[in-house]
PDB file of C-alpha atoms in Angstrom:
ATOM      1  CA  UNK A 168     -60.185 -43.482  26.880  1.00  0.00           C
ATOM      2  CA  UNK A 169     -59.376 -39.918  28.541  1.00  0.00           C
ATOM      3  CA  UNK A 170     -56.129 -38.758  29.686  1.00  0.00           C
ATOM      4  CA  UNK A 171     -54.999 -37.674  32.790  1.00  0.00           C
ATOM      5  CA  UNK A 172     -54.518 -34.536  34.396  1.00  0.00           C
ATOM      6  CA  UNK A 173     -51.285 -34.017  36.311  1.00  0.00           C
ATOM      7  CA  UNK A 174     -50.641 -31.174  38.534  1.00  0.00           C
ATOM      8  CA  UNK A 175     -46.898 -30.634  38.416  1.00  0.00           C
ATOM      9  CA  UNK A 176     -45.942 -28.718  41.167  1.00  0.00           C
ATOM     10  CA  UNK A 177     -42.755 -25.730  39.665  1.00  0.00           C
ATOM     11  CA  UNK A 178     -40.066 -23.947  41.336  1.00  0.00           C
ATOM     12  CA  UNK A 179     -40.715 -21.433  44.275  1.00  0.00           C
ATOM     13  CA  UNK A 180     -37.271 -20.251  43.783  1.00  0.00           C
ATOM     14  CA  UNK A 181     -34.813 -20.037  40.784  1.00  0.00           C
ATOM     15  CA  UNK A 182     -32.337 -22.734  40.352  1.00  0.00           C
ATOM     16  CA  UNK A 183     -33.624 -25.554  42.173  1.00  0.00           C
ATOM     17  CA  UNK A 184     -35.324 -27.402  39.369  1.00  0.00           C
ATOM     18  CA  UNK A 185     -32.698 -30.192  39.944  1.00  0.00           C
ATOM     19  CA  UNK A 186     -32.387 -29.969  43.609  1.00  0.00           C
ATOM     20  CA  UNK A 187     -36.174 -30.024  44.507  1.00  0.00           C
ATOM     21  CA  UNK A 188     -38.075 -31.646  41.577  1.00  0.00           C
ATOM     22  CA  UNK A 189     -38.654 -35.264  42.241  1.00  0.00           C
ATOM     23  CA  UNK A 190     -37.789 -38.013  40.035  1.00  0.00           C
ATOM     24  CA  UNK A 191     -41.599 -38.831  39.435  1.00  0.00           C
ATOM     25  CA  UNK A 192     -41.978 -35.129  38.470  1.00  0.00           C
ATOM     26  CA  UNK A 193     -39.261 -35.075  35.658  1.00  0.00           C
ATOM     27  CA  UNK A 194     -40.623 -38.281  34.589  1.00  0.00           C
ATOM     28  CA  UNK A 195     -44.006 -37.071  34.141  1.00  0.00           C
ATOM     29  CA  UNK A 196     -42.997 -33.668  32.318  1.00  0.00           C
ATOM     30  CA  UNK A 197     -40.632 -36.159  29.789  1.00  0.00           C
ATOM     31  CA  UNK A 198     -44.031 -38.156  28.601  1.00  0.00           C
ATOM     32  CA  UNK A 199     -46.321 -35.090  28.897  1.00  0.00           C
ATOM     33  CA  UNK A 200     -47.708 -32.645  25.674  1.00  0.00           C
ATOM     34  CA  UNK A 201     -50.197 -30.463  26.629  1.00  0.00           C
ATOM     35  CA  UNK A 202     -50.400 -28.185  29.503  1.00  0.00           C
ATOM     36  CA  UNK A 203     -52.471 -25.441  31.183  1.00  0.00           C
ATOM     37  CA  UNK A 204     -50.076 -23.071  32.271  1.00  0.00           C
ATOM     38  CA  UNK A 205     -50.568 -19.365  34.249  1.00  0.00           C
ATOM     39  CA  UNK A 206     -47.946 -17.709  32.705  1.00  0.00           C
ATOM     40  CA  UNK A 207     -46.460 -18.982  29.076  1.00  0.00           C
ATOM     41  CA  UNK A 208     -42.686 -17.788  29.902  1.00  0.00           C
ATOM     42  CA  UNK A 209     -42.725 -18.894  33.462  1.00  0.00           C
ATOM     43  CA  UNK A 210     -43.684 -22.445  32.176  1.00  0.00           C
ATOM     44  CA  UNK A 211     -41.473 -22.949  29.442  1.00  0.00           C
ATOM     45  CA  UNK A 212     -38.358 -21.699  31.330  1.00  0.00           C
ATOM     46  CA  UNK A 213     -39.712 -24.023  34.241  1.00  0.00           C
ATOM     47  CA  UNK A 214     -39.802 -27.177  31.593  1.00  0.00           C
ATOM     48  CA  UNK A 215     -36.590 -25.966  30.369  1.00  0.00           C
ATOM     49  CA  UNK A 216     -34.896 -26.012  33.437  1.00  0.00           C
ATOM     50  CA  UNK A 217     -35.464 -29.812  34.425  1.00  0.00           C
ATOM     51  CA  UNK A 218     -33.002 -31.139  31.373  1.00  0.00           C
ATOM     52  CA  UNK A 219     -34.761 -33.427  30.043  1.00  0.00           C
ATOM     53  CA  UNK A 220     -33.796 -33.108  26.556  1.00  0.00           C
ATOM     54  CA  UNK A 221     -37.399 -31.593  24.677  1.00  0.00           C
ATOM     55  CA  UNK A 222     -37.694 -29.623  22.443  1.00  0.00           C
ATOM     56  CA  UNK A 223     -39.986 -26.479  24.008  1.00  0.00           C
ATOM     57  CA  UNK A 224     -41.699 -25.597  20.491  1.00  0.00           C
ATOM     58  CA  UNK A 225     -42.987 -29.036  20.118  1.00  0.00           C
ATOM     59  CA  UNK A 226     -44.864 -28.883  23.448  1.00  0.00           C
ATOM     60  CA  UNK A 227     -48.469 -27.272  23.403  1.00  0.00           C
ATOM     61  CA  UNK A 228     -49.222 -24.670  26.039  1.00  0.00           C
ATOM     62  CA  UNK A 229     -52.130 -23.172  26.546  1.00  0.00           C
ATOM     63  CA  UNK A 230     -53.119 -20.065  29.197  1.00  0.00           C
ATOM     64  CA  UNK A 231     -55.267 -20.805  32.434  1.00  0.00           C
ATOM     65  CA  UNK A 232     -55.531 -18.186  34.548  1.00  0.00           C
ATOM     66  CA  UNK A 233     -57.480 -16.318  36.904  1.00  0.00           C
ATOM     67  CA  UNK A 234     -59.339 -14.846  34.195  1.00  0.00           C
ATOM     68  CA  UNK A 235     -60.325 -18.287  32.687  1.00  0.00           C
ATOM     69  CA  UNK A 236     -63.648 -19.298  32.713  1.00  0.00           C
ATOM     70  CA  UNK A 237     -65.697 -22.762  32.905  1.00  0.00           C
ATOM     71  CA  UNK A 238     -66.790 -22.256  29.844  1.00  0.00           C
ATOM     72  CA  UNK A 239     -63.458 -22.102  28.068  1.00  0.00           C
ATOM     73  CA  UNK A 240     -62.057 -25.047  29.693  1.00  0.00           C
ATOM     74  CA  UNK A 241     -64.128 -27.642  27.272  1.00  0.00           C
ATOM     75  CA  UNK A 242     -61.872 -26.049  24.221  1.00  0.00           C
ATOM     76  CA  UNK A 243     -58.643 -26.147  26.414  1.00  0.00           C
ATOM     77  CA  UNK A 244     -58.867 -29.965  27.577  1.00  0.00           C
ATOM     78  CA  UNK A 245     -60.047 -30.906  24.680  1.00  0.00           C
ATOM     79  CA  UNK A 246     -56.730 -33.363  24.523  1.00  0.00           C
ATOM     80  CA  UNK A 247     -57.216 -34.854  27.275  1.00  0.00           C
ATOM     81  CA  UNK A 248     -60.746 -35.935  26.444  1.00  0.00           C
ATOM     82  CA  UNK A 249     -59.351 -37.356  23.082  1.00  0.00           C
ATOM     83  CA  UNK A 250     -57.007 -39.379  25.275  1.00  0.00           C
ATOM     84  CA  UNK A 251     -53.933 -37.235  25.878  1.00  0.00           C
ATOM     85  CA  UNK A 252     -52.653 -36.417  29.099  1.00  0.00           C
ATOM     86  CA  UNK A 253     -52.390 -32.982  30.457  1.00  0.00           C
ATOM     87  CA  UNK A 254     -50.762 -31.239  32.807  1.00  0.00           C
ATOM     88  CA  UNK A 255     -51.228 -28.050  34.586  1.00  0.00           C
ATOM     89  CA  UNK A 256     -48.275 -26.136  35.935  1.00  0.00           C
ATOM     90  CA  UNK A 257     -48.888 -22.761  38.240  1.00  0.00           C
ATOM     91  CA  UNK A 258     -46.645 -19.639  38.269  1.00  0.00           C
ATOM     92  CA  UNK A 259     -44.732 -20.936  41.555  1.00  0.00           C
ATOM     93  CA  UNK A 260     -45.606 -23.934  43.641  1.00  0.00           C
ATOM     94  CA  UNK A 261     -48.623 -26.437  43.492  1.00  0.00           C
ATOM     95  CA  UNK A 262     -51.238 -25.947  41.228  1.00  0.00           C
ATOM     96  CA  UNK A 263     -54.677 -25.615  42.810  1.00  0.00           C
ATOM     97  CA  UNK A 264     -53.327 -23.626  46.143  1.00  0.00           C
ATOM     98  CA  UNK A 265     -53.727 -20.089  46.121  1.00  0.00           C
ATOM     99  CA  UNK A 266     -53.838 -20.692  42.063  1.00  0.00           C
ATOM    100  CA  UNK A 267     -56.128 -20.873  39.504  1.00  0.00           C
ATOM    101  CA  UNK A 268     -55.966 -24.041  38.525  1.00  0.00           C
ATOM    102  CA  UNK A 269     -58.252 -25.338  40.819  1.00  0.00           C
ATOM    103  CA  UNK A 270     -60.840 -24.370  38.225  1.00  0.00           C
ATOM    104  CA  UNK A 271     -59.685 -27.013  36.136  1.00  0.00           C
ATOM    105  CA  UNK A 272     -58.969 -29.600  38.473  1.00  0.00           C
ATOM    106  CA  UNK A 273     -62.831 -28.942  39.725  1.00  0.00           C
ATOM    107  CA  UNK A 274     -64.064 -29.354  35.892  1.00  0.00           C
ATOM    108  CA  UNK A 275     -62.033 -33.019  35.469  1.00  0.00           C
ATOM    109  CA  UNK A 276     -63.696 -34.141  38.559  1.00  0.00           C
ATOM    110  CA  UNK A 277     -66.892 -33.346  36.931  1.00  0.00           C
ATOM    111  CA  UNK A 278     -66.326 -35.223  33.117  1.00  0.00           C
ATOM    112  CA  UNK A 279     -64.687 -38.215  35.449  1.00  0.00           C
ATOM    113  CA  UNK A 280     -61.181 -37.425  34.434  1.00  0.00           C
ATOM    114  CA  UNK A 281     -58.570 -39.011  36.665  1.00  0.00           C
ATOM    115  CA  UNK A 282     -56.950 -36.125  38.918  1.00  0.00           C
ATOM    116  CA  UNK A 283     -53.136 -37.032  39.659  1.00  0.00           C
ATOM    117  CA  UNK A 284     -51.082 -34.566  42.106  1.00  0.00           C
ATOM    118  CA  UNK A 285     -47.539 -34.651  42.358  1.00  0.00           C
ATOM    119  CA  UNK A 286     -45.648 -33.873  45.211  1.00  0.00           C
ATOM    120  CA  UNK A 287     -43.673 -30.859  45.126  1.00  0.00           C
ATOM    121  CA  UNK A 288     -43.266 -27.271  47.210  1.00  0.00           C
ATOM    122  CA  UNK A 289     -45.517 -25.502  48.533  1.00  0.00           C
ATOM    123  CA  UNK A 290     -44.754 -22.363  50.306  1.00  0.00           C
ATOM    124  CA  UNK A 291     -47.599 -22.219  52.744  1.00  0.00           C
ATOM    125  CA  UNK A 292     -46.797 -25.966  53.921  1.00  0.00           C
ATOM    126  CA  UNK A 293     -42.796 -25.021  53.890  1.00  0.00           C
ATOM    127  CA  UNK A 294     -44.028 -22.149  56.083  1.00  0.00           C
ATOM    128  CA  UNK A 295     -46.023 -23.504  58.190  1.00  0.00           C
ATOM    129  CA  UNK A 296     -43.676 -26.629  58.564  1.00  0.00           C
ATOM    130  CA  UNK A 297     -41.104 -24.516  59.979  1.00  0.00           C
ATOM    131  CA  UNK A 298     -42.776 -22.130  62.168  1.00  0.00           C
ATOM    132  CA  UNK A 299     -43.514 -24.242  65.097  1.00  0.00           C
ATOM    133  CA  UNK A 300     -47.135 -23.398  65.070  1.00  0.00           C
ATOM    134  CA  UNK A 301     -50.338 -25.203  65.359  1.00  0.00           C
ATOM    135  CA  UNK A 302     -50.234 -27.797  62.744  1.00  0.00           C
ATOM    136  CA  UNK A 303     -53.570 -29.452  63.788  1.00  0.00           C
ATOM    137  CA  UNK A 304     -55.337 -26.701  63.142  1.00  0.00           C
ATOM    138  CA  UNK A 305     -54.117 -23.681  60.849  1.00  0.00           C
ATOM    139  CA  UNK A 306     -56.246 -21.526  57.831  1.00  0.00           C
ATOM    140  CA  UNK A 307     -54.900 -20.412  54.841  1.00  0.00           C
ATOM    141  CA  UNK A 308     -56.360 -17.182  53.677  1.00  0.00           C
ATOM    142  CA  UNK A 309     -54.384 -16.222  50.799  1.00  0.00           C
ATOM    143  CA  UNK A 310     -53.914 -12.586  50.416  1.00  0.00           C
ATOM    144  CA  UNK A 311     -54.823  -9.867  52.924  1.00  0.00           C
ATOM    145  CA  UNK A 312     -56.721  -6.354  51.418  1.00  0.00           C
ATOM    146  CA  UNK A 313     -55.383  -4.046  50.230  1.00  0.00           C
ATOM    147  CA  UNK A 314     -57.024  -0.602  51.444  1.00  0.00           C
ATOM    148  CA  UNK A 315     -54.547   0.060  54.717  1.00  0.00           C
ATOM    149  CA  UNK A 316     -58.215   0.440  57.020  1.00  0.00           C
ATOM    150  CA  UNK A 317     -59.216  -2.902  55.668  1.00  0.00           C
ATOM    151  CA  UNK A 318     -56.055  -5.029  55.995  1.00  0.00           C
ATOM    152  CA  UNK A 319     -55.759  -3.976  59.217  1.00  0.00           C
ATOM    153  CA  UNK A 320     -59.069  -5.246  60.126  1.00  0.00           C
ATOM    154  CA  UNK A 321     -58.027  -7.976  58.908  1.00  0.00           C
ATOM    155  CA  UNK A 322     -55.021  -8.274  60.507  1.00  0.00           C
ATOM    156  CA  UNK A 323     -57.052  -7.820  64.309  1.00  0.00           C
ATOM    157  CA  UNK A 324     -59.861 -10.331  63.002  1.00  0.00           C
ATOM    158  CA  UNK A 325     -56.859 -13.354  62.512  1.00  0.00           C
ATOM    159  CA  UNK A 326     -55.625 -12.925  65.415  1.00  0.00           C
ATOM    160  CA  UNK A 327     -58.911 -12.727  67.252  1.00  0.00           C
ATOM    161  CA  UNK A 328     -59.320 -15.673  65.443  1.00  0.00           C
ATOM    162  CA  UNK A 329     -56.201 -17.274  66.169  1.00  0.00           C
ATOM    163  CA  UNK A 330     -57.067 -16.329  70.207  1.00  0.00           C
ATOM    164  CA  UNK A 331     -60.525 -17.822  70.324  1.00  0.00           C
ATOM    165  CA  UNK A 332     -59.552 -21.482  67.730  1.00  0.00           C
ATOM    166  CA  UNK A 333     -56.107 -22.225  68.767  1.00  0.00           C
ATOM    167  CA  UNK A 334     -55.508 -21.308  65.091  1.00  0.00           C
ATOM    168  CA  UNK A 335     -52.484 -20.741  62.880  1.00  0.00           C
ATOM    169  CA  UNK A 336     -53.455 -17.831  60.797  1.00  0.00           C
ATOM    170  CA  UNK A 337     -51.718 -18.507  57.309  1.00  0.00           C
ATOM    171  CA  UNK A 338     -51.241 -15.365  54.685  1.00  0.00           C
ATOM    172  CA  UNK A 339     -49.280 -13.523  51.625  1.00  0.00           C
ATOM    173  CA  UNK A 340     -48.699 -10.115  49.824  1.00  0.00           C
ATOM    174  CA  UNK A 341     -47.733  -9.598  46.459  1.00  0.00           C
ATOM    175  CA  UNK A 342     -43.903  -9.003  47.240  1.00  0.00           C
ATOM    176  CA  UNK A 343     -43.717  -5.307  46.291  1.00  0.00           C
ATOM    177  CA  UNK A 344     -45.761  -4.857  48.941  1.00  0.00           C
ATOM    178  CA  UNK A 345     -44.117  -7.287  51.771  1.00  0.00           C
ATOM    179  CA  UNK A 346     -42.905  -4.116  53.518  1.00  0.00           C
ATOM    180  CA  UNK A 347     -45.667  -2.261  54.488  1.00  0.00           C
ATOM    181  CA  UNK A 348     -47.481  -5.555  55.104  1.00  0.00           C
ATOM    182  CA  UNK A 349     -45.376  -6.266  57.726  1.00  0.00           C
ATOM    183  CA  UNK A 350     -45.283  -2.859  59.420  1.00  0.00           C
ATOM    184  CA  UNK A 351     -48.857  -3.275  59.730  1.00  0.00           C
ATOM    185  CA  UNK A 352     -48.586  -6.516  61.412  1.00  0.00           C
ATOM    186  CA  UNK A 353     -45.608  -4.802  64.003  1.00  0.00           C
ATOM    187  CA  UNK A 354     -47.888  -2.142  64.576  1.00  0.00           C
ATOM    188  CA  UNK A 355     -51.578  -3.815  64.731  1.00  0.00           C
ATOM    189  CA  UNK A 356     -50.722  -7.336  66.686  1.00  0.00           C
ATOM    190  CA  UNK A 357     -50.337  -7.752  70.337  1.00  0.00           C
ATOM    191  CA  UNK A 358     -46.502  -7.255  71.257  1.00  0.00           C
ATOM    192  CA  UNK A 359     -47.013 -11.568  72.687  1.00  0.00           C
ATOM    193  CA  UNK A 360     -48.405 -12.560  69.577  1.00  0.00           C
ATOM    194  CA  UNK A 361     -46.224 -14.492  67.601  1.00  0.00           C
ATOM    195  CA  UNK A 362     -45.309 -13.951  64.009  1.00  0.00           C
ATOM    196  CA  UNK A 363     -43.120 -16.563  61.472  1.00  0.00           C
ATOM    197  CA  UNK A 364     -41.455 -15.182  58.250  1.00  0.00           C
ATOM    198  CA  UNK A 365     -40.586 -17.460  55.202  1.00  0.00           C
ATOM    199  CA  UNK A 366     -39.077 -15.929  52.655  1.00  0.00           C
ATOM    200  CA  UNK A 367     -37.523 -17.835  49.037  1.00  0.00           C
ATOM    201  CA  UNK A 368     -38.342 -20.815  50.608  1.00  0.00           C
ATOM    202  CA  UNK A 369     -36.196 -23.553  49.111  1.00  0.00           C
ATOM    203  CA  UNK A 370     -33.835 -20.828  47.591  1.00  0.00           C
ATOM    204  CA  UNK A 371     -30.269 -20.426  48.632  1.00  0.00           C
ATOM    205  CA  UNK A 372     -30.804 -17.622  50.915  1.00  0.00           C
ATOM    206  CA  UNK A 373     -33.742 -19.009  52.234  1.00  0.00           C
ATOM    207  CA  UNK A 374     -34.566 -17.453  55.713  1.00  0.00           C
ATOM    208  CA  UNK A 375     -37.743 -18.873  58.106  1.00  0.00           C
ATOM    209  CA  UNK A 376     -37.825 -17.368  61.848  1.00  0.00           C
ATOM    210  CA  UNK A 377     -40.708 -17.069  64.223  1.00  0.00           C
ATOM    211  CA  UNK A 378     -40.682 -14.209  67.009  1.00  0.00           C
ATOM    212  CA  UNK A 379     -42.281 -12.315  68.995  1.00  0.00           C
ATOM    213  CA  UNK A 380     -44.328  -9.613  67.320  1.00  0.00           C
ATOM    214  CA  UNK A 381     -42.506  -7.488  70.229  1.00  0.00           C
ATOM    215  CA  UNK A 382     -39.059  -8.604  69.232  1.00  0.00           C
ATOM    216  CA  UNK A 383     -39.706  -8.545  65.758  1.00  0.00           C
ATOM    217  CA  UNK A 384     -40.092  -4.734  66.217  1.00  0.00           C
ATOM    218  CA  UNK A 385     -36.023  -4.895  67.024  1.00  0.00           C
ATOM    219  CA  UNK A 386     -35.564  -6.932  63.908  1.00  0.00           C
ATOM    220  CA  UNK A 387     -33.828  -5.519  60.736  1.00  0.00           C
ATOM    221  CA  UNK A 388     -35.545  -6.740  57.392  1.00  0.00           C
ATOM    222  CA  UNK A 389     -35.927  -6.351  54.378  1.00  0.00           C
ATOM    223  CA  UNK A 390     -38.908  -8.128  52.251  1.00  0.00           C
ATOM    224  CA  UNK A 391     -39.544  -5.991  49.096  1.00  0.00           C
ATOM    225  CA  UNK A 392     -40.106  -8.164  46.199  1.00  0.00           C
ATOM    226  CA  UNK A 393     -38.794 -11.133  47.757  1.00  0.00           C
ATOM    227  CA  UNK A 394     -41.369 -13.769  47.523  1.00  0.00           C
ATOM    228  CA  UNK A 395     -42.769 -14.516  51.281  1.00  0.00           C
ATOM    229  CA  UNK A 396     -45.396 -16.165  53.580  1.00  0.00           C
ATOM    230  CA  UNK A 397     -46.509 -14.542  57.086  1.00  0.00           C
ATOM    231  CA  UNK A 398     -47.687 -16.664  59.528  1.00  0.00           C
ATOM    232  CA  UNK A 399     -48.810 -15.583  62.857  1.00  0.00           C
ATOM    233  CA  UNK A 400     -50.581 -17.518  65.966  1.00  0.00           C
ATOM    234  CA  UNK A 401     -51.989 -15.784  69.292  1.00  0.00           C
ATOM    235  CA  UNK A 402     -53.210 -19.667  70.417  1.00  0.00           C
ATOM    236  CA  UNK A 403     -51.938 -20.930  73.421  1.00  0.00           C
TER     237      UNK A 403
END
């Protein structure tokens, strides 16, 4: 018998464990060993932060991350195909968007190991949710260049995009670089287009607005290292 691989969905903001984590998803963490985590601290403060009573030094936790390789992932599931369950957890949000854990999840489909999501945040769905766009049709393209000349290629080819499919246009910057992300977007989109903001989504000072690109020029904010999505659509 194999295990099963659980993708447990963690915090997009600090101090929600208990506000946003579903029942189903403390229950699974309570009765669950071995994981594949992106980020070793991030994990166990993550685990820690649900209550549940274990002991973090008992657990096993093992690194997957965007470095990982196919190859390696025989050695690090080998519990699971001696019967244990695993889990993976990302750095924020659900494992196998915009994360490296998809790698894993691809590999269990492949040995016939039973794939089990959990429902939890994700930040491009919060977004996206809340910014009144096109939620038929939308594209998630992860993270824009970064060369200036090329994101702002970039930038003209998603809304072209957006223009010509009806499309929401769905994107993020590392946060240290929110700022001059979203000058680029004031200063490359047509003043009509319109652009939604989502910043520590769940968080207590969560903030999601969707303007103009013309008004957002007016706007006073301030995204440095503040975790954040940018949406924009140009559809009709």
């Amino acid at each position: 018998m194999k295990g099963k691989l659980f993708l447990i969905p963690s915090n997009l903001a600090e101090n929600t464990s208990q506000t946003v984590m579903s029942p189903q998803i403390k229950e699974v963490v309570k009765n669950t060993k071995h994981y594949l985590v992106e980020e070793l601290r991030t994990a166990r403060r993550y685990i820690s932060s649900l209550k549940l009573g274990l002991v973090i030094e008992d657990l096993h936790l093992e690194i997957l991350n965007k470095k990982t390789r196919t190859p390696q992932l025989q050695e690090l599931m080998q519990p699971i195909l001696n019967g244990e369950d695993m889990g993976i957890i990302s750095e924020a949000g659900c494992p196998g968007i915009a994360d490296p854990g998809a790698v894993a999840v691809a590999w269990a489909h492949e040995k016939g190991i039973q794939v089990v999501p959990l429902s939890g945040p994700s930040s491009m769905f919060l977004a996206l949710m809340g910014s009144g766009f096109n939620g038929q049709s939308f594209a998630f393209h992860g993270y824009l260049p970064i060369d200036k000349k090329d994101r702002i290629a970039a930038i003209k080819n998603l809304e072209a995009e957006s223009i010509k499919s009806n499309r929401t246009q769905i994107f993020m910057e590392t946060p240290f670089r929110n700022n001059p992300l979203f000058e680029d977007l004031k200063n490359t989109l047509h003043p009509n287009t319109k652009l939604c903001i989502g910043k520590n989504l769940t968080g207590a000072d969560e903030f999601i607005q969707t303007k103009t690109v013309q008004n957002w020029k007016k706007a006073k904010i301030d995204l440095h290292k503040i975790p954040t999505v940018f949406i924009i659509y140009a559809g009709n």
